Amino acid sequence: MKYIGFFLIFLITVGLGIMLSQQFGSVPPLGKLLDPNQGFWQNSFSEDMDYEEELDLKNLSNKVKVIYDENLIPHIFADNEKDLYRVQGYVTAKHRLWQMEFQTMAAAGRISEIVGPVAIELDRMTRRKGLAFGAETSLTFIQKEHPDTYELLEAYADGVNQYIENLPHSKFPIEYKILNYKPEAWSAYKSLLLLKYMADMLVDDRDLEYTNLRNQIGQALLDKLYPDFPEDNDPIIESEKIWDFVPMEANRPEGISFPDSNIFVNTMPQPVEGIGSNNWAVAGTKTKSGNPILANDPHLSLNLPSLWYVMQLSTSSNSVKGATLPGALGIISGFNENIAWGETNANRDTRDWYAIQFKDEDRTEYLYDEVWVKSTFRIEEIKVKGEDSFLDTVVYTHYGPVVYDKNFRSDRKDVNFSLKWTAHEESNEQKTFLLLNKGKNHDDYINALNHYTSPAQNFVFASKDGDIAMKVQGKFPLKWEGQGKFLMDGKNPDFEWLGYIPNEQNPSTLNPARGFVSSANQHSVDPSYPYYIFDHSFEHYRNRRLNSRLKEMNQITPKDMMALQFDNFHLHASEALPIMLSLLDSIKVGSMDDSGKKFLNQLKTWNFNAFPNQEEPTLFQIWWEKLYDGIWSKLRTEGRPIILPNKYQTTKLLKEEPRSELFDNPKTAEIETAESLINASFIEMVTKMKELQEIDKDYSWANYKKTSIMHLVPNFKSFSHINVYTGGGAGILNATSERNGASWRMVVEMGDGGEAFGIYPGGQSGNPGSKYYDNLLKKWANGEYVDVSIKSENAFINPLFSTLFNN
Amino acid sequence: MKKALILFILISLLVLLIGPYAPYWVLMIGVSIVAFLIGARNAPSFFSAGLSFGLTWMGLALFISIKTDSELPIRMAELMGMQNDNLLLFGTAILGFLIGSLSGLTGSMAKKLFQRKV
């Protein structure tokens, strides 16, 4: 009897022990997680409660000191670059390990390994886009052609890995504990993957959508509604710029025509509107101190842990400070004692699609220039948590991966679209940043940029010498007019890119007469630039607001630049609303109930600012959305992706051709005009507002747009900040929309005594249990900054703590 | 009663001293061994080991919580669908009790297998 009793209890005990270490569905392993010695409780410590004053790091040539300021910003003081980047790797991993690994897993299409089968579709898309393929190509290239970069990438990886090797389970970042997996070794390859992750986040194309549109509305209407240049073009490089080079030839082949069948594939998710950035620099002639001032605020998806991580990196010969991307070496947007730089996304169609004709279903050969060419196969093994691996075969042509085919997002056997993208090519973007970090002048900046391929950026520059500059840099394909705007015929060599625009012919300017340089993702140039430039997503509002303000400003101080980054003027509303109001039928509104009249009065007296407490931006936003939908939703067909005209062209049409037949919906009996649609949408807006008021009394702008800083795992809502009280919006300089906005704001005054300021929505720590996880968020939401000026090793009066790395 | 007290103290020390370096299932084995060696009767082994383990875990969690003043317990409670972070503290304690008591009982019952009936 006692044997049976023992056996039973023994089994129950073992069963309990095993059960508590297992994950059931989304329920994490409770024993491991709740154990106060090992589980989540251990992640409650902020970094300043738990640090080493000294520790040993292998492979250092000298001692390295790291001093943290009150915001947990590390200042690394090393003797040489190799020591510096080794410690950068270690320190970054200490605060952001989970995030840096997760982002590279995302870029490699490995999310299913962590979260299970829900991510297979996402991973397939990532892999079919060829991000890992691109990173592998670049790795081989860097190993062979840039051993100096490779050595530093390895040093960084070694620093990360030494941190991981000595990491007990109790100190694992909490996400590992909840999702029940372990960090793996870092490598140079992963740093390159991270840069591909950025390319993926920032590059967009709508070739397939445009192909459908052209078939649907015809080339003439397409050109009218989607012109290559807008009427109020206010480009990045000032229009006065003279292009003093002999351009390469790029003539449209005679008699060429694009494939014209309709495309029914479920196209990939594109970066949402609102991803974009501002940067500018003003010359000493326009500033109070006489020194140039540079500002940068990249608008990206607002996430926690924060995308950016601020550091100062000092060697015996150089000190640089600013925002790093955890996983990449050096500072990405920042300054040293001589120069400052920052980036915005340079929109350009660097991603093109080719329709491939295979010989048979095996797809081992495809037709090109009238001969059969061999394709290659890349088998992607997607490991899936809790299930067998998913195998996906991706066919590669000389253009690149066949993304859409019978196995992926298309039901038709004859769909084979191959993607050609500059991000697949050999490149060493990392070198650009390594060189910028120690750059001393304009020549160094240009030299650094020459290594930069993708994602193309507008690099702003200012120097202690008084120079300001801007360069649109990326590896840009040389295209004939219209090339790559639509799906191209993969059989016909005439559709091949003709080559690349030489770096020195990329749009750039140095010390323009207007005394400032600026970019906000708008058109790079005016039509006089001798190359064909096309992109779908150029900005039309922030650029004009920014340039008009910079033109009229003088005696500028860093404070003025901060105010400009936080500028809430809604230029689109200021242009569209007067038209909408003028076409609104006052008699109809007069017969409406009180709320309709009240809303109208509010809109009539609006100052066009989008501060968080204002109600008018909400009214305008809803009215605009209803109107826009009323005008264009008729173009949509289920299953056939297209792209609708942007708000700039829509506003222009409302203003200039209110009676245009484009407003009419042929499916209805009556003839719609701008006027009728404006009136109908106003009534819809009033109805919607009443609904909103019933659910949620407060319809102030902040409460309506609900800016949210979400944890990278969307389910982890309690690690996120939802409904942050802040103003701005898409198309506004303070471009804080629901999920996107200034992910980093920086203002730097050059010269002796120049100060630098920065802020981002989050904090230095990646640990949701730390007080440094989100301590900067409130300041960010209020438009405040922290001092990020370069500090010398003995200038710290009251450091948070410091760590000495012994060799 | 004396044996139960010794068991209580030893298990608490085990959790405090070995816990930081080993996962909970190693502690479970440890508890069983200690209970085996002490050889208390089943009921006292069960309750003493359970209370010791559970209270030590709760004490540790409470200590960390007070010392760090972190928002993490609140965030974790919300993530796990609990209204109140105190529930998480009790959850930790109850889980500790279960782990400790069953391991203790296993140990004491094993001892019985080797004891001759008097």
PDB file of C-alpha atoms in Angstrom, chain A residues 510-700:
ATOM      1  CA  LEU A 510      26.734  72.757 -49.823  1.00  0.00           C
ATOM      2  CA  ASN A 511      26.161  76.123 -48.166  1.00  0.00           C
ATOM      3  CA  PRO A 512      23.232  77.262 -50.336  1.00  0.00           C
ATOM      4  CA  ALA A 513      22.526  81.000 -50.479  1.00  0.00           C
ATOM      5  CA  ARG A 514      19.263  80.663 -48.536  1.00  0.00           C
ATOM      6  CA  GLY A 515      21.261  79.860 -45.410  1.00  0.00           C
ATOM      7  CA  PHE A 516      19.657  76.528 -44.597  1.00  0.00           C
ATOM      8  CA  VAL A 517      19.304  72.972 -45.863  1.00  0.00           C
ATOM      9  CA  SER A 518      16.331  70.799 -45.048  1.00  0.00           C
ATOM     10  CA  SER A 519      14.491  67.607 -45.873  1.00  0.00           C
ATOM     11  CA  ALA A 520      11.153  66.094 -44.920  1.00  0.00           C
ATOM     12  CA  ASN A 521      10.814  63.130 -47.308  1.00  0.00           C
ATOM     13  CA  GLN A 522       9.635  65.310 -50.173  1.00  0.00           C
ATOM     14  CA  HIS A 523      10.879  65.210 -53.769  1.00  0.00           C
ATOM     15  CA  SER A 524      14.664  65.267 -53.765  1.00  0.00           C
ATOM     16  CA  VAL A 525      14.927  67.803 -56.563  1.00  0.00           C
ATOM     17  CA  ASP A 526      12.966  69.960 -58.971  1.00  0.00           C
ATOM     18  CA  PRO A 527      12.317  68.757 -62.558  1.00  0.00           C
ATOM     19  CA  SER A 528      15.605  70.241 -63.810  1.00  0.00           C
ATOM     20  CA  TYR A 529      17.563  67.333 -62.312  1.00  0.00           C
ATOM     21  CA  PRO A 530      18.679  65.343 -65.349  1.00  0.00           C
ATOM     22  CA  TYR A 531      17.593  61.898 -64.133  1.00  0.00           C
ATOM     23  CA  TYR A 532      14.197  60.265 -63.877  1.00  0.00           C
ATOM     24  CA  ILE A 533      13.081  60.251 -60.244  1.00  0.00           C
ATOM     25  CA  PHE A 534       9.961  58.566 -59.050  1.00  0.00           C
ATOM     26  CA  ASP A 535       8.433  57.514 -55.781  1.00  0.00           C
ATOM     27  CA  HIS A 536       4.904  57.053 -54.626  1.00  0.00           C
ATOM     28  CA  SER A 537       5.189  58.451 -51.142  1.00  0.00           C
ATOM     29  CA  PHE A 538       6.773  61.893 -51.354  1.00  0.00           C
ATOM     30  CA  GLU A 539       5.678  64.323 -48.647  1.00  0.00           C
ATOM     31  CA  HIS A 540       3.789  67.480 -49.653  1.00  0.00           C
ATOM     32  CA  TYR A 541       3.129  69.303 -46.385  1.00  0.00           C
ATOM     33  CA  ARG A 542       5.891  69.061 -43.786  1.00  0.00           C
ATOM     34  CA  ASN A 543       8.463  70.210 -46.338  1.00  0.00           C
ATOM     35  CA  ARG A 544       6.571  73.391 -47.240  1.00  0.00           C
ATOM     36  CA  ARG A 545       5.853  74.248 -43.621  1.00  0.00           C
ATOM     37  CA  LEU A 546       9.469  73.626 -42.654  1.00  0.00           C
ATOM     38  CA  ASN A 547      10.973  75.670 -45.462  1.00  0.00           C
ATOM     39  CA  SER A 548       8.599  78.578 -45.021  1.00  0.00           C
ATOM     40  CA  ARG A 549       9.452  78.738 -41.328  1.00  0.00           C
ATOM     41  CA  LEU A 550      13.192  78.408 -41.897  1.00  0.00           C
ATOM     42  CA  LYS A 551      13.062  81.159 -44.539  1.00  0.00           C
ATOM     43  CA  GLU A 552      11.476  83.668 -42.176  1.00  0.00           C
ATOM     44  CA  MET A 553      13.457  82.750 -39.058  1.00  0.00           C
ATOM     45  CA  ASN A 554      16.613  84.621 -38.012  1.00  0.00           C
ATOM     46  CA  GLN A 555      18.755  84.931 -34.898  1.00  0.00           C
ATOM     47  CA  ILE A 556      17.935  81.295 -34.366  1.00  0.00           C
ATOM     48  CA  THR A 557      18.718  79.551 -31.072  1.00  0.00           C
ATOM     49  CA  PRO A 558      18.581  75.819 -30.277  1.00  0.00           C
ATOM     50  CA  LYS A 559      15.329  76.555 -28.406  1.00  0.00           C
ATOM     51  CA  ASP A 560      13.748  77.834 -31.638  1.00  0.00           C
ATOM     52  CA  MET A 561      14.758  74.627 -33.388  1.00  0.00           C
ATOM     53  CA  MET A 562      13.199  72.540 -30.639  1.00  0.00           C
ATOM     54  CA  ALA A 563       9.994  74.525 -31.010  1.00  0.00           C
ATOM     55  CA  LEU A 564      10.074  73.878 -34.750  1.00  0.00           C
ATOM     56  CA  GLN A 565      10.424  70.122 -34.225  1.00  0.00           C
ATOM     57  CA  PHE A 566       7.333  70.385 -32.040  1.00  0.00           C
ATOM     58  CA  ASP A 567       5.468  72.638 -34.493  1.00  0.00           C
ATOM     59  CA  ASN A 568       1.803  71.618 -34.639  1.00  0.00           C
ATOM     60  CA  PHE A 569       0.595  73.661 -37.603  1.00  0.00           C
ATOM     61  CA  HIS A 570      -1.707  71.579 -39.792  1.00  0.00           C
ATOM     62  CA  LEU A 571      -0.866  72.832 -43.274  1.00  0.00           C
ATOM     63  CA  HIS A 572      -3.148  70.393 -45.061  1.00  0.00           C
ATOM     64  CA  ALA A 573      -6.132  71.505 -42.988  1.00  0.00           C
ATOM     65  CA  SER A 574      -5.260  75.139 -43.601  1.00  0.00           C
ATOM     66  CA  GLU A 575      -5.441  74.492 -47.346  1.00  0.00           C
ATOM     67  CA  ALA A 576      -8.343  72.050 -47.505  1.00  0.00           C
ATOM     68  CA  LEU A 577     -10.720  73.325 -44.848  1.00  0.00           C
ATOM     69  CA  PRO A 578     -11.430  76.751 -46.421  1.00  0.00           C
ATOM     70  CA  ILE A 579     -12.399  74.965 -49.653  1.00  0.00           C
ATOM     71  CA  MET A 580     -14.579  72.512 -47.795  1.00  0.00           C
ATOM     72  CA  LEU A 581     -16.263  75.291 -45.823  1.00  0.00           C
ATOM     73  CA  SER A 582     -16.848  77.408 -48.921  1.00  0.00           C
ATOM     74  CA  LEU A 583     -18.689  74.540 -50.642  1.00  0.00           C
ATOM     75  CA  LEU A 584     -20.750  73.659 -47.600  1.00  0.00           C
ATOM     76  CA  ASP A 585     -24.411  74.502 -48.031  1.00  0.00           C
ATOM     77  CA  SER A 586     -25.144  76.945 -45.211  1.00  0.00           C
ATOM     78  CA  ILE A 587     -28.914  76.479 -45.476  1.00  0.00           C
ATOM     79  CA  LYS A 588     -28.608  72.740 -44.955  1.00  0.00           C
ATOM     80  CA  VAL A 589     -26.318  73.231 -42.005  1.00  0.00           C
ATOM     81  CA  GLY A 590     -28.644  75.887 -40.623  1.00  0.00           C
ATOM     82  CA  SER A 591     -31.404  73.321 -40.526  1.00  0.00           C
ATOM     83  CA  MET A 592     -29.204  70.897 -38.603  1.00  0.00           C
ATOM     84  CA  ASP A 593     -29.353  70.323 -34.893  1.00  0.00           C
ATOM     85  CA  ASP A 594     -27.205  72.221 -32.417  1.00  0.00           C
ATOM     86  CA  SER A 595     -24.239  69.907 -32.525  1.00  0.00           C
ATOM     87  CA  GLY A 596     -23.869  70.318 -36.300  1.00  0.00           C
ATOM     88  CA  LYS A 597     -23.870  74.088 -35.892  1.00  0.00           C
ATOM     89  CA  LYS A 598     -21.452  73.868 -32.998  1.00  0.00           C
ATOM     90  CA  PHE A 599     -18.971  71.758 -34.953  1.00  0.00           C
ATOM     91  CA  LEU A 600     -19.184  74.137 -37.876  1.00  0.00           C
ATOM     92  CA  ASN A 601     -18.473  77.127 -35.654  1.00  0.00           C
ATOM     93  CA  GLN A 602     -15.526  75.360 -34.103  1.00  0.00           C
ATOM     94  CA  LEU A 603     -14.057  74.619 -37.510  1.00  0.00           C
ATOM     95  CA  LYS A 604     -14.653  78.164 -38.746  1.00  0.00           C
ATOM     96  CA  THR A 605     -12.644  79.648 -35.899  1.00  0.00           C
ATOM     97  CA  TRP A 606      -9.886  77.046 -35.803  1.00  0.00           C
ATOM     98  CA  ASN A 607      -6.287  78.324 -35.793  1.00  0.00           C
ATOM     99  CA  PHE A 608      -5.127  75.178 -37.682  1.00  0.00           C
ATOM    100  CA  ASN A 609      -2.973  73.960 -34.852  1.00  0.00           C
ATOM    101  CA  ALA A 610      -3.118  70.375 -33.658  1.00  0.00           C
ATOM    102  CA  PHE A 611      -2.480  70.689 -29.947  1.00  0.00           C
ATOM    103  CA  PRO A 612      -3.584  67.738 -27.818  1.00  0.00           C
ATOM    104  CA  ASN A 613      -6.432  69.592 -26.108  1.00  0.00           C
ATOM    105  CA  GLN A 614      -8.001  70.981 -29.297  1.00  0.00           C
ATOM    106  CA  GLU A 615     -11.176  69.466 -30.692  1.00  0.00           C
ATOM    107  CA  GLU A 616     -11.033  70.930 -34.200  1.00  0.00           C
ATOM    108  CA  PRO A 617      -8.337  68.578 -35.508  1.00  0.00           C
ATOM    109  CA  THR A 618     -10.632  65.664 -34.669  1.00  0.00           C
ATOM    110  CA  LEU A 619     -13.547  67.261 -36.509  1.00  0.00           C
ATOM    111  CA  PHE A 620     -11.412  68.016 -39.526  1.00  0.00           C
ATOM    112  CA  GLN A 621      -9.809  64.590 -39.565  1.00  0.00           C
ATOM    113  CA  ILE A 622     -13.123  62.747 -39.544  1.00  0.00           C
ATOM    114  CA  TRP A 623     -14.688  65.070 -42.083  1.00  0.00           C
ATOM    115  CA  TRP A 624     -11.669  64.704 -44.368  1.00  0.00           C
ATOM    116  CA  GLU A 625     -11.640  60.910 -44.095  1.00  0.00           C
ATOM    117  CA  LYS A 626     -15.331  60.695 -44.919  1.00  0.00           C
ATOM    118  CA  LEU A 627     -14.915  63.072 -47.834  1.00  0.00           C
ATOM    119  CA  TYR A 628     -11.850  61.278 -49.177  1.00  0.00           C
ATOM    120  CA  ASP A 629     -13.648  57.991 -48.938  1.00  0.00           C
ATOM    121  CA  GLY A 630     -16.686  59.478 -50.658  1.00  0.00           C
ATOM    122  CA  ILE A 631     -14.545  60.640 -53.574  1.00  0.00           C
ATOM    123  CA  TRP A 632     -12.285  57.639 -54.144  1.00  0.00           C
ATOM    124  CA  SER A 633     -13.711  54.466 -52.618  1.00  0.00           C
ATOM    125  CA  LYS A 634     -15.517  53.793 -55.902  1.00  0.00           C
ATOM    126  CA  LEU A 635     -12.141  52.969 -57.493  1.00  0.00           C
ATOM    127  CA  ARG A 636     -11.555  50.035 -55.203  1.00  0.00           C
ATOM    128  CA  THR A 637     -12.216  46.477 -56.348  1.00  0.00           C
ATOM    129  CA  GLU A 638     -12.031  43.577 -53.983  1.00  0.00           C
ATOM    130  CA  GLY A 639      -8.841  41.548 -54.411  1.00  0.00           C
ATOM    131  CA  ARG A 640      -7.219  43.873 -56.918  1.00  0.00           C
ATOM    132  CA  PRO A 641      -4.852  46.206 -55.088  1.00  0.00           C
ATOM    133  CA  ILE A 642      -4.615  49.830 -56.196  1.00  0.00           C
ATOM    134  CA  ILE A 643      -3.441  53.022 -54.635  1.00  0.00           C
ATOM    135  CA  LEU A 644      -5.687  56.055 -54.206  1.00  0.00           C
ATOM    136  CA  PRO A 645      -4.638  59.628 -55.037  1.00  0.00           C
ATOM    137  CA  ASN A 646      -2.901  61.398 -52.154  1.00  0.00           C
ATOM    138  CA  LYS A 647      -4.477  64.147 -50.104  1.00  0.00           C
ATOM    139  CA  TYR A 648      -2.480  66.845 -51.856  1.00  0.00           C
ATOM    140  CA  GLN A 649      -3.845  65.964 -55.315  1.00  0.00           C
ATOM    141  CA  THR A 650      -7.308  65.434 -53.863  1.00  0.00           C
ATOM    142  CA  THR A 651      -7.288  68.885 -52.281  1.00  0.00           C
ATOM    143  CA  LYS A 652      -6.081  70.403 -55.539  1.00  0.00           C
ATOM    144  CA  LEU A 653      -8.922  68.746 -57.432  1.00  0.00           C
ATOM    145  CA  LEU A 654     -11.469  70.027 -54.910  1.00  0.00           C
ATOM    146  CA  LYS A 655     -10.125  73.515 -55.305  1.00  0.00           C
ATOM    147  CA  GLU A 656      -9.598  73.722 -59.035  1.00  0.00           C
ATOM    148  CA  GLU A 657     -12.228  71.433 -60.502  1.00  0.00           C
ATOM    149  CA  PRO A 658     -15.103  71.075 -58.058  1.00  0.00           C
ATOM    150  CA  ARG A 659     -17.386  70.125 -60.956  1.00  0.00           C
ATOM    151  CA  SER A 660     -15.059  67.517 -62.397  1.00  0.00           C
ATOM    152  CA  GLU A 661     -16.713  64.269 -63.434  1.00  0.00           C
ATOM    153  CA  LEU A 662     -14.087  62.520 -61.318  1.00  0.00           C
ATOM    154  CA  PHE A 663     -16.308  63.250 -58.323  1.00  0.00           C
ATOM    155  CA  ASP A 664     -19.196  61.344 -59.817  1.00  0.00           C
ATOM    156  CA  ASN A 665     -19.814  57.774 -58.862  1.00  0.00           C
ATOM    157  CA  PRO A 666     -21.202  56.162 -62.040  1.00  0.00           C
ATOM    158  CA  LYS A 667     -22.903  53.494 -59.968  1.00  0.00           C
ATOM    159  CA  THR A 668     -25.360  55.966 -58.451  1.00  0.00           C
ATOM    160  CA  ALA A 669     -28.234  57.634 -60.283  1.00  0.00           C
ATOM    161  CA  GLU A 670     -27.380  61.172 -59.234  1.00  0.00           C
ATOM    162  CA  ILE A 671     -24.352  63.140 -60.376  1.00  0.00           C
ATOM    163  CA  GLU A 672     -21.969  63.737 -57.487  1.00  0.00           C
ATOM    164  CA  THR A 673     -19.859  66.881 -57.351  1.00  0.00           C
ATOM    165  CA  ALA A 674     -17.309  68.189 -54.885  1.00  0.00           C
ATOM    166  CA  GLU A 675     -20.102  70.169 -53.302  1.00  0.00           C
ATOM    167  CA  SER A 676     -22.490  67.269 -52.827  1.00  0.00           C
ATOM    168  CA  LEU A 677     -19.747  65.044 -51.436  1.00  0.00           C
ATOM    169  CA  ILE A 678     -18.577  67.756 -49.041  1.00  0.00           C
ATOM    170  CA  ASN A 679     -22.116  68.204 -47.740  1.00  0.00           C
ATOM    171  CA  ALA A 680     -22.742  64.498 -47.420  1.00  0.00           C
ATOM    172  CA  SER A 681     -19.466  63.913 -45.619  1.00  0.00           C
ATOM    173  CA  PHE A 682     -20.164  66.768 -43.202  1.00  0.00           C
ATOM    174  CA  ILE A 683     -23.382  65.065 -42.171  1.00  0.00           C
ATOM    175  CA  GLU A 684     -21.543  61.749 -41.827  1.00  0.00           C
ATOM    176  CA  MET A 685     -18.969  63.490 -39.674  1.00  0.00           C
ATOM    177  CA  VAL A 686     -21.670  64.898 -37.381  1.00  0.00           C
ATOM    178  CA  THR A 687     -23.199  61.424 -37.008  1.00  0.00           C
ATOM    179  CA  LYS A 688     -19.823  59.887 -36.255  1.00  0.00           C
ATOM    180  CA  MET A 689     -19.054  62.612 -33.716  1.00  0.00           C
ATOM    181  CA  LYS A 690     -22.306  61.920 -31.917  1.00  0.00           C
ATOM    182  CA  GLU A 691     -21.390  58.252 -31.705  1.00  0.00           C
ATOM    183  CA  LEU A 692     -17.958  59.144 -30.408  1.00  0.00           C
ATOM    184  CA  GLN A 693     -19.398  61.461 -27.793  1.00  0.00           C
ATOM    185  CA  GLU A 694     -21.653  58.738 -26.529  1.00  0.00           C
ATOM    186  CA  ILE A 695     -18.817  56.283 -26.034  1.00  0.00           C
ATOM    187  CA  ASP A 696     -16.212  58.729 -24.884  1.00  0.00           C
ATOM    188  CA  LYS A 697     -17.197  62.274 -23.943  1.00  0.00           C
ATOM    189  CA  ASP A 698     -13.773  63.655 -24.742  1.00  0.00           C
ATOM    190  CA  TYR A 699     -13.074  64.158 -28.418  1.00  0.00           C
ATOM    191  CA  SER A 700      -9.985  66.292 -27.987  1.00  0.00           C
TER     192      SER A 700
END
